[in-house]
XYZ file of C-alpha atoms in Angstrom:
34
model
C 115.181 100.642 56.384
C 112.376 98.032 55.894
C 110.607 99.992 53.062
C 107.929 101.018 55.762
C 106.990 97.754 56.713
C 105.730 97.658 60.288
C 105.626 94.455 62.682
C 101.769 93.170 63.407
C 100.886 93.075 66.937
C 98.950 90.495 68.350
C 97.015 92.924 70.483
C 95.522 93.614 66.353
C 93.660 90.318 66.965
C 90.209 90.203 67.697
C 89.705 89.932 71.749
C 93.259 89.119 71.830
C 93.354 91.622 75.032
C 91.312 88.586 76.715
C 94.156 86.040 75.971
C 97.543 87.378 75.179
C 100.449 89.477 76.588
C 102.313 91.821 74.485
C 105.656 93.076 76.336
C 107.338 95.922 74.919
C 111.007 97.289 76.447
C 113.205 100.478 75.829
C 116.318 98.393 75.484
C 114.966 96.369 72.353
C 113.024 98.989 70.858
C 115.958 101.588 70.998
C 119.355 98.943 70.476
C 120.281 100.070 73.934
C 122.564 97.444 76.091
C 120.939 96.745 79.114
């Protein structure tokens, strides 16, 4: 569908674990309605 391009996360940063949150949900991720 996008020719096997993947989203970057920002958890790819260097000591980005320190700084930033990275939420990740069923509903998004599988088009469900919530």
């Amino acid at each position: 569908m996008f020719d096997g391009w993947k989203a970057p996360s920002i958890m790819q940063v260097p000591d980005a674990k320190d700084i930033a949150v990275e939420f990740f949900t069923l509903p998004k991720r599988y088009h469900m309605a919530s």
